[in-house]
mmCIF file of C-alpha atoms and ligand atoms in Angstrom:
data_model
loop_
_atom_site.group_PDB
_atom_site.id
_atom_site.type_symbol
_atom_site.label_atom_id
_atom_site.label_comp_id
_atom_site.label_asym_id
_atom_site.label_seq_id
_atom_site.Cartn_x
_atom_site.Cartn_y
_atom_site.Cartn_z
ATOM 1 C CA MET A 8 0.006 -7.950 -18.427
ATOM 2 C CA LYS A 9 -1.086 -4.978 -16.391
ATOM 3 C CA TYR A 10 -1.096 -5.095 -12.619
ATOM 4 C CA LEU A 11 -2.756 -2.642 -10.272
ATOM 5 C CA ILE A 12 -0.661 -2.284 -7.102
ATOM 6 C CA LEU A 13 -2.458 -1.042 -3.975
ATOM 7 C CA SER A 14 -1.096 -0.600 -0.447
ATOM 8 C CA ASP A 15 -1.857 0.827 2.980
ATOM 9 C CA ILE A 16 -5.507 1.721 2.469
ATOM 10 C CA HIS A 17 -6.132 2.117 6.218
ATOM 11 C CA SER A 18 -9.943 2.228 6.211
ATOM 12 C CA ASN A 19 -9.944 5.350 4.031
ATOM 13 C CA LEU A 20 -12.961 4.720 1.832
ATOM 14 C CA GLU A 21 -12.860 8.111 0.059
ATOM 15 C CA ALA A 22 -9.247 7.588 -1.032
ATOM 16 C CA LEU A 23 -9.837 3.995 -2.160
ATOM 17 C CA THR A 24 -12.969 4.976 -4.062
ATOM 18 C CA ALA A 25 -11.124 7.827 -5.818
ATOM 19 C CA VAL A 26 -8.349 5.428 -6.871
ATOM 20 C CA LEU A 27 -10.749 2.771 -8.155
ATOM 21 C CA ARG A 28 -12.706 5.413 -10.029
ATOM 22 C CA ARG A 29 -9.510 6.713 -11.647
ATOM 23 C CA VAL A 30 -8.530 3.267 -12.897
ATOM 24 C CA GLN A 31 -11.942 1.984 -13.925
ATOM 25 C CA ARG A 32 -11.311 2.595 -17.607
ATOM 26 C CA LYS A 33 -7.892 0.957 -17.563
ATOM 27 C CA ARG A 34 -7.786 -2.748 -18.201
ATOM 28 C CA PHE A 35 -6.152 -4.885 -15.524
ATOM 29 C CA ASP A 36 -5.154 -8.474 -15.602
ATOM 30 C CA ARG A 37 -4.554 -8.608 -11.875
ATOM 31 C CA VAL A 38 -4.705 -6.568 -8.697
ATOM 32 C CA VAL A 39 -2.383 -6.918 -5.718
ATOM 33 C CA VAL A 40 -2.885 -5.448 -2.249
ATOM 34 C CA LEU A 41 0.170 -5.164 -0.006
ATOM 35 C CA GLY A 42 -1.646 -5.116 3.333
ATOM 36 C CA ASP A 43 -2.941 -2.650 5.932
ATOM 37 C CA LEU A 44 -6.477 -2.560 4.610
ATOM 38 C CA VAL A 45 -7.711 -1.311 7.980
ATOM 39 C CA GLY A 46 -6.535 0.699 10.989
ATOM 40 C CA TYR A 47 -6.453 4.512 11.462
ATOM 41 C CA GLY A 48 -9.567 5.376 9.415
ATOM 42 C CA ALA A 49 -13.258 5.265 10.282
ATOM 43 C CA ASP A 50 -14.530 2.963 7.514
ATOM 44 C CA PRO A 51 -13.132 -0.511 8.138
ATOM 45 C CA ASN A 52 -16.201 -2.454 6.981
ATOM 46 C CA PRO A 53 -16.902 -0.609 3.693
ATOM 47 C CA THR A 54 -13.164 -0.704 2.917
ATOM 48 C CA VAL A 55 -12.920 -4.466 3.434
ATOM 49 C CA ASP A 56 -16.105 -4.867 1.393
ATOM 50 C CA ALA A 57 -14.582 -2.896 -1.501
ATOM 51 C CA VAL A 58 -11.315 -4.861 -1.417
ATOM 52 C CA ARG A 59 -13.135 -8.186 -1.272
ATOM 53 C CA LYS A 60 -15.013 -7.216 -4.428
ATOM 54 C CA LEU A 61 -11.804 -6.761 -6.439
ATOM 55 C CA LYS A 62 -11.478 -9.414 -9.091
ATOM 56 C CA ARG A 63 -8.322 -11.418 -9.764
ATOM 57 C CA ALA A 64 -6.736 -10.039 -6.615
ATOM 58 C CA VAL A 65 -3.812 -11.300 -4.548
ATOM 59 C CA ILE A 66 -3.963 -9.839 -1.047
ATOM 60 C CA ILE A 67 -1.555 -10.134 1.872
ATOM 61 C CA ARG A 68 -1.943 -8.900 5.424
ATOM 62 C CA GLY A 69 -0.226 -5.935 7.054
ATOM 63 C CA ASN A 70 0.690 -5.285 10.670
ATOM 64 C CA HIS A 71 -2.529 -3.307 11.266
ATOM 65 C CA ASP A 72 -4.656 -6.104 9.816
ATOM 66 C CA LYS A 73 -3.122 -8.468 12.362
ATOM 67 C CA VAL A 74 -3.766 -6.230 15.362
ATOM 68 C CA CYS A 75 -7.213 -5.057 14.227
ATOM 69 C CA SER A 76 -8.377 -8.636 13.707
ATOM 70 C CA GLY A 77 -7.050 -9.784 17.068
ATOM 71 C CA LEU A 78 -4.189 -11.911 15.730
ATOM 72 C CA GLU A 79 -1.657 -9.829 17.651
ATOM 73 C CA ALA A 80 -1.914 -7.584 20.716
ATOM 74 C CA GLY A 81 -0.059 -4.614 19.218
ATOM 75 C CA GLU A 82 2.715 -4.205 21.823
ATOM 76 C CA MET A 83 4.789 -2.465 19.155
ATOM 77 C CA PHE A 84 2.086 0.081 18.328
ATOM 78 C CA ASN A 85 2.138 3.675 19.521
ATOM 79 C CA LYS A 86 -0.790 5.006 21.534
ATOM 80 C CA VAL A 87 -2.679 6.460 18.573
ATOM 81 C CA ALA A 88 -2.250 3.354 16.413
ATOM 82 C CA LEU A 89 -3.304 1.084 19.269
ATOM 83 C CA GLU A 90 -6.376 3.158 20.063
ATOM 84 C CA SER A 91 -7.502 3.030 16.440
ATOM 85 C CA ALA A 92 -6.778 -0.710 16.249
ATOM 86 C CA ARG A 93 -8.929 -1.371 19.336
ATOM 87 C CA TRP A 94 -11.723 0.738 17.852
ATOM 88 C CA THR A 95 -11.435 -1.075 14.521
ATOM 89 C CA GLU A 96 -11.524 -4.509 16.158
ATOM 90 C CA LYS A 97 -14.730 -3.530 17.919
ATOM 91 C CA MET A 98 -16.340 -2.188 14.732
ATOM 92 C CA LEU A 99 -15.357 -4.967 12.317
ATOM 93 C CA LEU A 100 -18.128 -7.306 11.289
ATOM 94 C CA PRO A 101 -17.300 -10.865 12.416
ATOM 95 C CA ARG A 102 -17.130 -12.076 8.785
ATOM 96 C CA HIS A 103 -14.647 -9.335 7.898
ATOM 97 C CA ARG A 104 -12.548 -9.991 11.005
ATOM 98 C CA LYS A 105 -12.418 -13.669 10.127
ATOM 99 C CA TRP A 106 -11.454 -12.879 6.535
ATOM 100 C CA LEU A 107 -8.678 -10.479 7.666
ATOM 101 C CA ARG A 108 -7.303 -13.085 10.080
ATOM 102 C CA ALA A 109 -7.023 -15.562 7.227
ATOM 103 C CA LEU A 110 -5.067 -13.267 4.887
ATOM 104 C CA PRO A 111 -1.692 -14.748 3.959
ATOM 105 C CA LYS A 112 1.542 -13.421 5.374
ATOM 106 C CA GLY A 113 4.006 -12.038 2.859
ATOM 107 C CA PRO A 114 6.170 -12.546 0.980
ATOM 108 C CA VAL A 115 3.944 -14.159 -1.637
ATOM 109 C CA ARG A 116 5.205 -14.873 -5.118
ATOM 110 C CA VAL A 117 2.561 -13.646 -7.576
ATOM 111 C CA ASP A 118 4.192 -14.870 -10.778
ATOM 112 C CA GLU A 119 7.579 -15.153 -12.496
ATOM 113 C CA LEU A 120 8.079 -11.391 -12.417
ATOM 114 C CA PHE A 121 7.307 -10.330 -8.871
ATOM 115 C CA SER A 122 6.639 -11.067 -5.224
ATOM 116 C CA ILE A 123 4.749 -8.975 -2.692
ATOM 117 C CA SER A 124 5.472 -8.189 0.953
ATOM 118 C CA HIS A 125 4.102 -5.756 3.511
ATOM 119 C CA GLY A 126 7.151 -4.478 5.418
ATOM 120 C CA THR A 127 10.136 -6.270 3.906
ATOM 121 C CA PRO A 128 10.460 -9.667 2.170
ATOM 122 C CA LEU A 129 12.177 -10.899 5.341
ATOM 123 C CA ASP A 130 9.889 -9.440 8.007
ATOM 124 C CA GLU A 131 6.351 -8.149 7.494
ATOM 125 C CA ASP A 132 6.726 -5.759 10.448
ATOM 126 C CA ALA A 133 10.087 -4.183 9.455
ATOM 127 C CA TYR A 134 10.554 -1.006 7.429
ATOM 128 C CA ILE A 135 12.429 -0.098 4.292
ATOM 129 C CA PHE A 136 13.056 3.652 4.240
ATOM 130 C CA GLY A 137 16.555 4.254 2.878
ATOM 131 C CA GLU A 138 19.086 2.681 0.538
ATOM 132 C CA ILE A 139 20.899 0.596 3.168
ATOM 133 C CA GLU A 140 17.666 -1.085 4.257
ATOM 134 C CA ALA A 141 16.748 -1.687 0.615
ATOM 135 C CA LEU A 142 20.177 -3.111 -0.288
ATOM 136 C CA ASN A 143 19.972 -5.545 2.627
ATOM 137 C CA MET A 144 16.672 -6.967 1.360
ATOM 138 C CA PHE A 145 17.592 -7.873 -2.226
ATOM 139 C CA PRO A 146 18.893 -11.337 -1.220
ATOM 140 C CA TYR A 147 15.516 -12.194 0.316
ATOM 141 C CA PHE A 148 13.420 -12.493 -2.831
ATOM 142 C CA ALA A 149 13.977 -14.555 -5.951
ATOM 143 C CA THR A 150 11.856 -12.672 -8.494
ATOM 144 C CA PRO A 151 13.132 -9.669 -10.520
ATOM 145 C CA ILE A 152 10.742 -7.371 -8.628
ATOM 146 C CA CYS A 153 9.448 -7.279 -5.065
ATOM 147 C CA PHE A 154 6.745 -4.832 -4.019
ATOM 148 C CA PHE A 155 6.506 -3.609 -0.445
ATOM 149 C CA GLY A 156 4.461 -1.119 1.567
ATOM 150 C CA HIS A 157 4.333 -0.227 5.279
ATOM 151 C CA SER A 158 6.454 2.969 5.130
ATOM 152 C CA HIS A 159 3.795 4.926 3.204
ATOM 153 C CA PHE A 160 6.546 6.459 1.024
ATOM 154 C CA PRO A 161 6.443 5.780 -2.736
ATOM 155 C CA VAL A 162 9.896 4.807 -4.005
ATOM 156 C CA VAL A 163 11.618 2.605 -6.597
ATOM 157 C CA PHE A 164 15.003 1.032 -5.780
ATOM 158 C CA GLY A 165 16.818 -0.578 -8.735
ATOM 159 C CA LEU A 166 19.910 -2.762 -8.249
ATOM 160 C CA ASP A 167 22.190 -3.869 -11.091
ATOM 161 C CA GLU A 168 25.791 -5.080 -11.062
ATOM 162 C CA GLN A 169 27.075 -1.507 -10.906
ATOM 163 C CA ALA A 170 24.994 0.254 -8.321
ATOM 164 C CA LEU A 171 21.749 0.921 -6.523
ATOM 165 C CA THR A 172 19.590 3.640 -8.092
ATOM 166 C CA THR A 173 16.804 5.296 -6.132
ATOM 167 C CA TYR A 174 13.838 6.927 -7.843
ATOM 168 C CA ILE A 175 11.639 9.107 -5.661
ATOM 169 C CA PRO A 176 8.421 10.177 -7.369
ATOM 170 C CA THR A 177 8.284 13.954 -7.653
ATOM 171 C CA PRO A 178 5.138 14.882 -9.538
ATOM 172 C CA LYS A 179 5.866 17.717 -11.927
ATOM 173 C CA GLY A 180 4.168 20.735 -10.439
ATOM 174 C CA PRO A 181 0.808 20.887 -8.686
ATOM 175 C CA ASN A 182 -0.928 19.156 -11.579
ATOM 176 C CA GLY A 183 1.614 16.334 -11.697
ATOM 177 C CA ARG A 184 -0.230 13.082 -11.504
ATOM 178 C CA SER A 185 2.161 10.327 -12.384
ATOM 179 C CA PHE A 186 5.778 9.230 -12.282
ATOM 180 C CA LYS A 187 7.064 6.560 -14.644
ATOM 181 C CA VAL A 188 10.186 4.403 -14.389
ATOM 182 C CA LYS A 189 11.362 2.268 -17.303
ATOM 183 C CA LEU A 190 12.394 -1.096 -15.863
ATOM 184 C CA ARG A 191 15.574 -2.593 -17.282
ATOM 185 C CA LYS A 192 16.458 -6.210 -17.940
ATOM 186 C CA GLY A 193 19.134 -7.437 -15.580
ATOM 187 C CA THR A 194 18.160 -4.924 -12.908
ATOM 188 C CA ARG A 195 16.203 -6.045 -9.853
ATOM 189 C CA TYR A 196 13.702 -3.782 -8.144
ATOM 190 C CA LEU A 197 12.166 -3.124 -4.748
ATOM 191 C CA ILE A 198 9.125 -0.909 -5.259
ATOM 192 C CA ASN A 199 6.733 0.832 -2.887
ATOM 193 C CA PRO A 200 3.622 2.223 -4.642
ATOM 194 C CA GLY A 201 2.949 4.567 -1.691
ATOM 195 C CA SER A 202 -0.107 4.650 0.538
ATOM 196 C CA ILE A 203 -3.685 5.074 -0.563
ATOM 197 C CA GLY A 204 -5.214 5.983 2.777
ATOM 198 C CA GLN A 205 -2.492 7.816 4.685
ATOM 199 C CA PRO A 206 0.333 9.171 2.467
ATOM 200 C CA ARG A 207 3.337 10.443 4.440
ATOM 201 C CA ASP A 208 5.584 11.957 1.774
ATOM 202 C CA GLY A 209 4.136 15.450 2.000
ATOM 203 C CA ASP A 210 1.649 14.941 -0.842
ATOM 204 C CA ASN A 211 -1.864 14.432 0.523
ATOM 205 C CA ARG A 212 -3.147 12.666 -2.586
ATOM 206 C CA ALA A 213 -3.712 8.900 -2.600
ATOM 207 C CA SER A 214 -0.778 6.982 -4.096
ATOM 208 C CA PHE A 215 -0.873 3.718 -6.064
ATOM 209 C CA GLY A 216 1.026 1.955 -8.844
ATOM 210 C CA ILE A 217 0.599 0.198 -12.150
ATOM 211 C CA LEU A 218 3.109 -2.328 -13.445
ATOM 212 C CA ASP A 219 3.003 -2.954 -17.199
ATOM 213 C CA SER A 220 4.988 -6.115 -17.835
ATOM 214 C CA ASP A 221 4.781 -5.835 -21.654
ATOM 215 C CA ARG A 222 6.243 -2.339 -21.763
ATOM 216 C CA MET A 223 8.259 -2.993 -18.592
ATOM 217 C CA THR A 224 7.211 0.233 -16.957
ATOM 218 C CA MET A 225 6.266 1.052 -13.397
ATOM 219 C CA THR A 226 4.064 4.110 -12.959
ATOM 220 C CA ILE A 227 3.130 5.665 -9.634
ATOM 221 C CA TYR A 228 -0.031 7.758 -9.734
ATOM 222 C CA ARG A 229 -1.469 10.353 -7.353
ATOM 223 C CA VAL A 230 -5.178 11.000 -7.017
ATOM 224 C CA ALA A 231 -6.782 13.847 -5.086
ATOM 225 C CA TYR A 232 -9.782 12.870 -2.969
ATOM 226 C CA ALA A 233 -12.181 14.560 -0.544
ATOM 227 C CA TYR A 234 -10.003 14.126 2.550
ATOM 228 C CA GLU A 235 -12.171 16.644 4.480
ATOM 229 C CA LYS A 236 -14.935 14.054 4.412
ATOM 230 C CA THR A 237 -12.558 11.370 5.726
ATOM 231 C CA GLN A 238 -11.358 13.726 8.462
ATOM 232 C CA ALA A 239 -14.935 14.483 9.542
ATOM 233 C CA LYS A 240 -15.695 10.760 9.824
ATOM 234 C CA ILE A 241 -12.561 10.146 11.919
ATOM 235 C CA ARG A 242 -13.488 12.969 14.303
ATOM 236 C CA ALA A 243 -17.138 11.883 14.500
ATOM 237 C CA ALA A 244 -16.031 8.349 15.386
ATOM 238 C CA GLY A 245 -14.021 9.703 18.327
ATOM 239 C CA LEU A 246 -10.744 8.405 16.890
ATOM 240 C CA PRO A 247 -7.547 10.321 17.858
ATOM 241 C CA SER A 248 -7.559 13.704 16.078
ATOM 242 C CA PRO A 249 -3.963 13.481 14.733
ATOM 243 C CA LEU A 250 -5.297 10.724 12.432
ATOM 244 C CA ALA A 251 -7.593 13.290 10.860
ATOM 245 C CA ASP A 252 -5.148 16.215 10.891
ATOM 246 C CA ARG A 253 -2.349 14.402 9.055
ATOM 247 C CA LEU A 254 -4.515 13.559 6.034
ATOM 248 C CA ALA A 255 -4.510 17.221 4.989
ATOM 249 C CA LEU A 256 -0.710 17.398 5.179
ATOM 250 C CA GLY A 257 0.149 14.019 3.732
ATOM 251 C CA ARG A 258 2.461 13.471 6.739
HETATM 252 ZN ZN1 ZN B 315 0.358 1.062 6.938
#
């Protein structure tokens, strides 16, 4: 089976379109989306439309989906995030807002092999950045693999009886496009495929993953997209300018 793993799209239609175009010739059995479809970007409705069209998809909500659809007030959000959430809530078509509100909360078990969560398998709003946070979360899922998003940093944590191993994707040179980890039997994994719509690891290209359960490989891909177009839309919408600026830097 091949699974397409998408996370943190954040209303960035150009990035999502570039990713879907890149994978259109690959055959997928299933697609999973780890939440934060909207928030930050200027295209909430076309983004939700595109995600709703994905076939054989399992989708969970993220913290921005909750605030942008009015499920939560966003007390924990910073000023910029809250401003964009308010804007998004106003712009969302009622049918999309209703659909976002009904998205399930993670963790959700997708099959025997993996579960999906937005922040951590214990708390959808909490972050996994480093090894200590990752180690603490392994008891909270039963499957060999758990995917998570929220931090916008692509990373693979593998835990066996000996130790925790951390793989941080470092594309080889400016043309580097993918990073592959061979998954081992007896090792459990926490994997973040990175963010499609607002990468924060210093690489401005959209990040996503593919899990191949026959070959037992996890590959994280990067795709360049026309972020200048996304930036122009964010500025034209009157959204806070740091949301546009950071897309060029991938920070
Ligand atoms: Zn996010």
